[in-house]
Coordinates of C-alpha atoms in Angstrom, one line a residue:
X1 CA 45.3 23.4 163.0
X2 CA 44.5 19.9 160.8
X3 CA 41.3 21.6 159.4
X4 CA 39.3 18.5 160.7
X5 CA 36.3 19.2 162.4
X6 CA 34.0 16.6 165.0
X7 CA 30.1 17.3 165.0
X8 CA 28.0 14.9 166.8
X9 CA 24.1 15.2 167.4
X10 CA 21.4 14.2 170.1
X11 CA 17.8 14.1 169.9
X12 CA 14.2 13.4 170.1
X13 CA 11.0 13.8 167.8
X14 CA 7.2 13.9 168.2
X15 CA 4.8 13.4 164.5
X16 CA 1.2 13.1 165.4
X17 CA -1.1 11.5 163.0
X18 CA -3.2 13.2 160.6
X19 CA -7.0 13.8 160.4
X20 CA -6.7 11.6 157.2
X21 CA -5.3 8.9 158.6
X22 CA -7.8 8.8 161.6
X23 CA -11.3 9.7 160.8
X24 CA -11.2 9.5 156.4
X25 CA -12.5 6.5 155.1
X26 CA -12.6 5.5 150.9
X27 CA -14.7 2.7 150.5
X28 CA -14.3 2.6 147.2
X29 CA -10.7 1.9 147.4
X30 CA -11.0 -0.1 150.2
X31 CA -8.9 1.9 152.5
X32 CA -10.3 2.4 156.0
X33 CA -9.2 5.3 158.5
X34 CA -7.7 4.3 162.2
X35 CA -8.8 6.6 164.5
X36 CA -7.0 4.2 167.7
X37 CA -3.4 5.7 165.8
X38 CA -1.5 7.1 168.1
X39 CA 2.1 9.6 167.5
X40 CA 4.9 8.3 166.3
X41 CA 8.0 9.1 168.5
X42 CA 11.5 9.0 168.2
X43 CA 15.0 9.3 169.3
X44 CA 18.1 9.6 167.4
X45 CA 21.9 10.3 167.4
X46 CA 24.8 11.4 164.8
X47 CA 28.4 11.7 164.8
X48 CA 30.7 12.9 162.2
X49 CA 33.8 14.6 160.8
X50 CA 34.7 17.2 158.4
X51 CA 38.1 17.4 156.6
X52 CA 39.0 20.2 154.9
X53 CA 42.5 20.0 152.8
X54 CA 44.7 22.5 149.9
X55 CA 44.0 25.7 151.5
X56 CA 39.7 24.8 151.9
X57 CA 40.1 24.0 148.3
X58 CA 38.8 20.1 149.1
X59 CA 36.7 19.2 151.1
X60 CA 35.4 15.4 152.3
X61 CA 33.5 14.2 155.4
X62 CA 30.9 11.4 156.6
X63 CA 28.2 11.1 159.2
X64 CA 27.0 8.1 160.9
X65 CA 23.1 8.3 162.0
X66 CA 21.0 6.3 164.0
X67 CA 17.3 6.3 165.1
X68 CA 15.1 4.0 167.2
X69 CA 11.2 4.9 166.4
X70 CA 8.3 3.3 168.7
X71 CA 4.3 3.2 166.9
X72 CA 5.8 4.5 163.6
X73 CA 3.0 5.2 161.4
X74 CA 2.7 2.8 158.1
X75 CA 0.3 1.8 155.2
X76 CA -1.0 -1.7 155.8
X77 CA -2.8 -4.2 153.3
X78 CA -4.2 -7.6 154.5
X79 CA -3.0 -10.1 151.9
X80 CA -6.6 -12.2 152.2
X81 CA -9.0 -9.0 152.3
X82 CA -6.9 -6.6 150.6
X83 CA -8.4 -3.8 152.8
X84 CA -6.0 -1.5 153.9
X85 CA -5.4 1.3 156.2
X86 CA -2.5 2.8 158.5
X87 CA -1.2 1.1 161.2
X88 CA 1.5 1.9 163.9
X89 CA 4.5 -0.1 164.0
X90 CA 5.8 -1.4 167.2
X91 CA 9.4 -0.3 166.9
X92 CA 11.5 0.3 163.5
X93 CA 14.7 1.7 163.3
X94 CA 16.7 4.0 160.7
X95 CA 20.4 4.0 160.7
X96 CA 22.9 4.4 157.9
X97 CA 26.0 6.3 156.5
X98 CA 25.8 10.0 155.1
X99 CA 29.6 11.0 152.8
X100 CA 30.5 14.0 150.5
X101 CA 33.2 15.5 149.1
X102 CA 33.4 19.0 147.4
X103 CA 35.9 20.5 145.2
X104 CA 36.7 24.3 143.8
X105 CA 38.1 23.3 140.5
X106 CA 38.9 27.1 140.2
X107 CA 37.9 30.0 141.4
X108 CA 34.2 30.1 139.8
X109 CA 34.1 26.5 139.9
X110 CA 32.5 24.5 142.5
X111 CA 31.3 20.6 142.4
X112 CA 30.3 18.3 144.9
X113 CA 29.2 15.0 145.5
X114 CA 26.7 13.7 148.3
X115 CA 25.6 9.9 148.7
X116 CA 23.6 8.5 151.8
X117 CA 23.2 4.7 152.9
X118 CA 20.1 4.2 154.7
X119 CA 18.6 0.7 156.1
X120 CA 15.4 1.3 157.7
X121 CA 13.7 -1.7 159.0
X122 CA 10.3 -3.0 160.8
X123 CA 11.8 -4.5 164.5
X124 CA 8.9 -6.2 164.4
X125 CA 9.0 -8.5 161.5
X126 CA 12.5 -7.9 159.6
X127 CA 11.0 -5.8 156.6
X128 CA 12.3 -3.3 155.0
X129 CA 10.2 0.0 155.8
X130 CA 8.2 1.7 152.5
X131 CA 9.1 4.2 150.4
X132 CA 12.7 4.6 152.4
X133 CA 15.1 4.0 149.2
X134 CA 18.7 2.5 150.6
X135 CA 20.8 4.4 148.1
X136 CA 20.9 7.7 147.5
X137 CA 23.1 9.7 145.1
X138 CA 23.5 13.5 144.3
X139 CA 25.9 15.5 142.1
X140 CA 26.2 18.8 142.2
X141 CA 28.3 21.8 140.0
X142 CA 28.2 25.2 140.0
X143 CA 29.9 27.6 137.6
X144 CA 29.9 31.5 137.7
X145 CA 31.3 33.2 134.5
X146 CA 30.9 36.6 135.4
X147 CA 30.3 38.4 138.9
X148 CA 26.5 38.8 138.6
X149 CA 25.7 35.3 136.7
X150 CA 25.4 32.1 138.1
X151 CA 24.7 28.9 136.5
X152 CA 24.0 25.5 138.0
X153 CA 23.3 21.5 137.1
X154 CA 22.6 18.5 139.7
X155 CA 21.8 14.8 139.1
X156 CA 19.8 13.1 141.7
X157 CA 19.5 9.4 142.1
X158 CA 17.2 7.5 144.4
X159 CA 17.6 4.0 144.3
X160 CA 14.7 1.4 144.6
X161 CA 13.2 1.2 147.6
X162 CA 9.6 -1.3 148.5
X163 CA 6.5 0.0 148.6
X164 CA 2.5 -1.2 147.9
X165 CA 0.8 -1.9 144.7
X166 CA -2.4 0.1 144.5
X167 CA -4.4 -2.3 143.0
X168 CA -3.6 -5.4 144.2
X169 CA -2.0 -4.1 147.6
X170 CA 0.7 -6.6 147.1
X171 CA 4.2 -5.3 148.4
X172 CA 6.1 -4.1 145.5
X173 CA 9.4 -2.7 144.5
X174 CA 10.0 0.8 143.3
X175 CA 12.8 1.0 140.6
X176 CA 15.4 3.5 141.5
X177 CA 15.2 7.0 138.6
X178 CA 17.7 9.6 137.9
X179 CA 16.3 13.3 137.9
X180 CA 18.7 16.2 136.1
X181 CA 17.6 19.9 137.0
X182 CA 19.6 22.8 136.0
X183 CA 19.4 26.2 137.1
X184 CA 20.7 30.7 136.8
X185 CA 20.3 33.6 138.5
X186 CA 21.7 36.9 137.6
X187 CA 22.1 39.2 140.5
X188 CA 20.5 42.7 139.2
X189 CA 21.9 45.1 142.2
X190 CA 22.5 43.9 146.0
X191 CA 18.5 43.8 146.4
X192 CA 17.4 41.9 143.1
X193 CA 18.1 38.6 141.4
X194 CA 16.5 37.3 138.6
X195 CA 16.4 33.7 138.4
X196 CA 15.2 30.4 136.5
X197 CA 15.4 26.5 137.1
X198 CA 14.0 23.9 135.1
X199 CA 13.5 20.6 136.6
X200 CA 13.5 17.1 135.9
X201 CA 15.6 18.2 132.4
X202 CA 15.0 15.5 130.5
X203 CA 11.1 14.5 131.6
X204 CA 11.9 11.2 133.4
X205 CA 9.0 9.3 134.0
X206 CA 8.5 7.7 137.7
X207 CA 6.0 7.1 140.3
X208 CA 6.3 8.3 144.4
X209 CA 4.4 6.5 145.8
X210 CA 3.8 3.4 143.4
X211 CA 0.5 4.6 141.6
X212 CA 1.3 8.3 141.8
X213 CA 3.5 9.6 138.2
X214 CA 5.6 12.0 139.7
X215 CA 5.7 15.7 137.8
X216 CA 7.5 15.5 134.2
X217 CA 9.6 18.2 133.2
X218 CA 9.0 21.7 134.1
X219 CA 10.2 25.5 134.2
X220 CA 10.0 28.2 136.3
X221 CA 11.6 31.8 137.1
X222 CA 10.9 35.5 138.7
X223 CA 12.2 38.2 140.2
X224 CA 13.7 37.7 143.9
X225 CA 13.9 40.8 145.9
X226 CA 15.8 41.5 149.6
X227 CA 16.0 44.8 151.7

């Protein structure tokens, strides 16, 4: 009768490590495989609510998540050596706050908003975990001028996060980026869509992991079909 609705979440999760990360070695980059690595495991827990208000015209809701992970698996660099390999982690834990609102600014008119808080730290010494960025932003609109014809435009923003310098294997920082992709589809017949998306609109320039340029800007459509 309010429109609110309760979801909450329980679970547990298995990630074994890879045949990289065991038996590959690269001398020449002085990274050494760990073949003692053993599976990371997990368990973690959500609760949340939903509200939905003007007739399901507005919508708003937030999840809290939590997860406590035992031998999580994680690059490691030895400051003196600088040899480096994978390493599990005695116990780390994720936990943080997911919100969103969404809107139907008219009939063909849809936006929304998402942004996730995330603190993920190593138990074992205090430090923040890599490559897990504490901020994370994402708007969304959607707009559909005719029946058939939809068009579409998001901004994503990840904030920093730390990470490892390939080449000195000192712990670094990643700066946060902002990605724009826009995207249409035109719906043929009940079986066929033709669609296109370009990503990363404006060719922003940034690296996942540090050392790794992430893919500029770039296009791509077809034909989707459905019986």
């Amino acid at each position: 009768a309010t429109g609110t609705t309760l979801r909450a979440s329980y679970g547990t999760a298995f990630k074994a490590p890879s045949l990289v990360d065991r038996f590959v070695d690269f001398p020449a980059f002085f990274y050494f495989a760990n073949p003692d690595l053993l599976p990371e495991r997990s368990r973690g827990w959500d609760a949340g609510f939903e509200q939905a208000l003007f007739a399901e015209r507005f919508r708003f809701g937030a999840t809290y998540f939590h997860n406590d992970i035992t031998d999580l698996i994680q690059f490691y660099s030895d400051p003196v050596t600088f040899m480096s390999t994978v390493i599990n982690v005695g116990e780390a834990r994720t936990q943080g706050v997911e919100v969103f609102a969404s809107a139907d600014l008219a009939e063909n008119v849809r936006v929304r908003a998402d942004y996730t808080f995330t603190d993920a730290i190593d138990l074992a010494t205090g430090d923040e975990l890599a490559r897990r960025p504490r901020n994370k932003f994402t708007m969304s609109a959607g707009w559909r001028p005719t029946e058939p014809l939809l068009l579409s435009a998001s901004l994503l923003y990840i904030g920093e996060s730390q990470d490892f310098d390939r080449v000195t294997f000192a712990q670094t920082t990643l700066p946060g980026y902002t990605v724009v992709n826009v995207a249409a589809e035109y719906a043929i017949n009940d079986n066929a869509t033709l669609y296109g998306r370009i990503d990363n609109l404006f060719d922003k320039h940034y690296e996942v992991p540090a050392g790794f340029e992430a893919t500029g800007i770039g296009g791509y459509g077809g034909l989707r079909f459905k019986y």
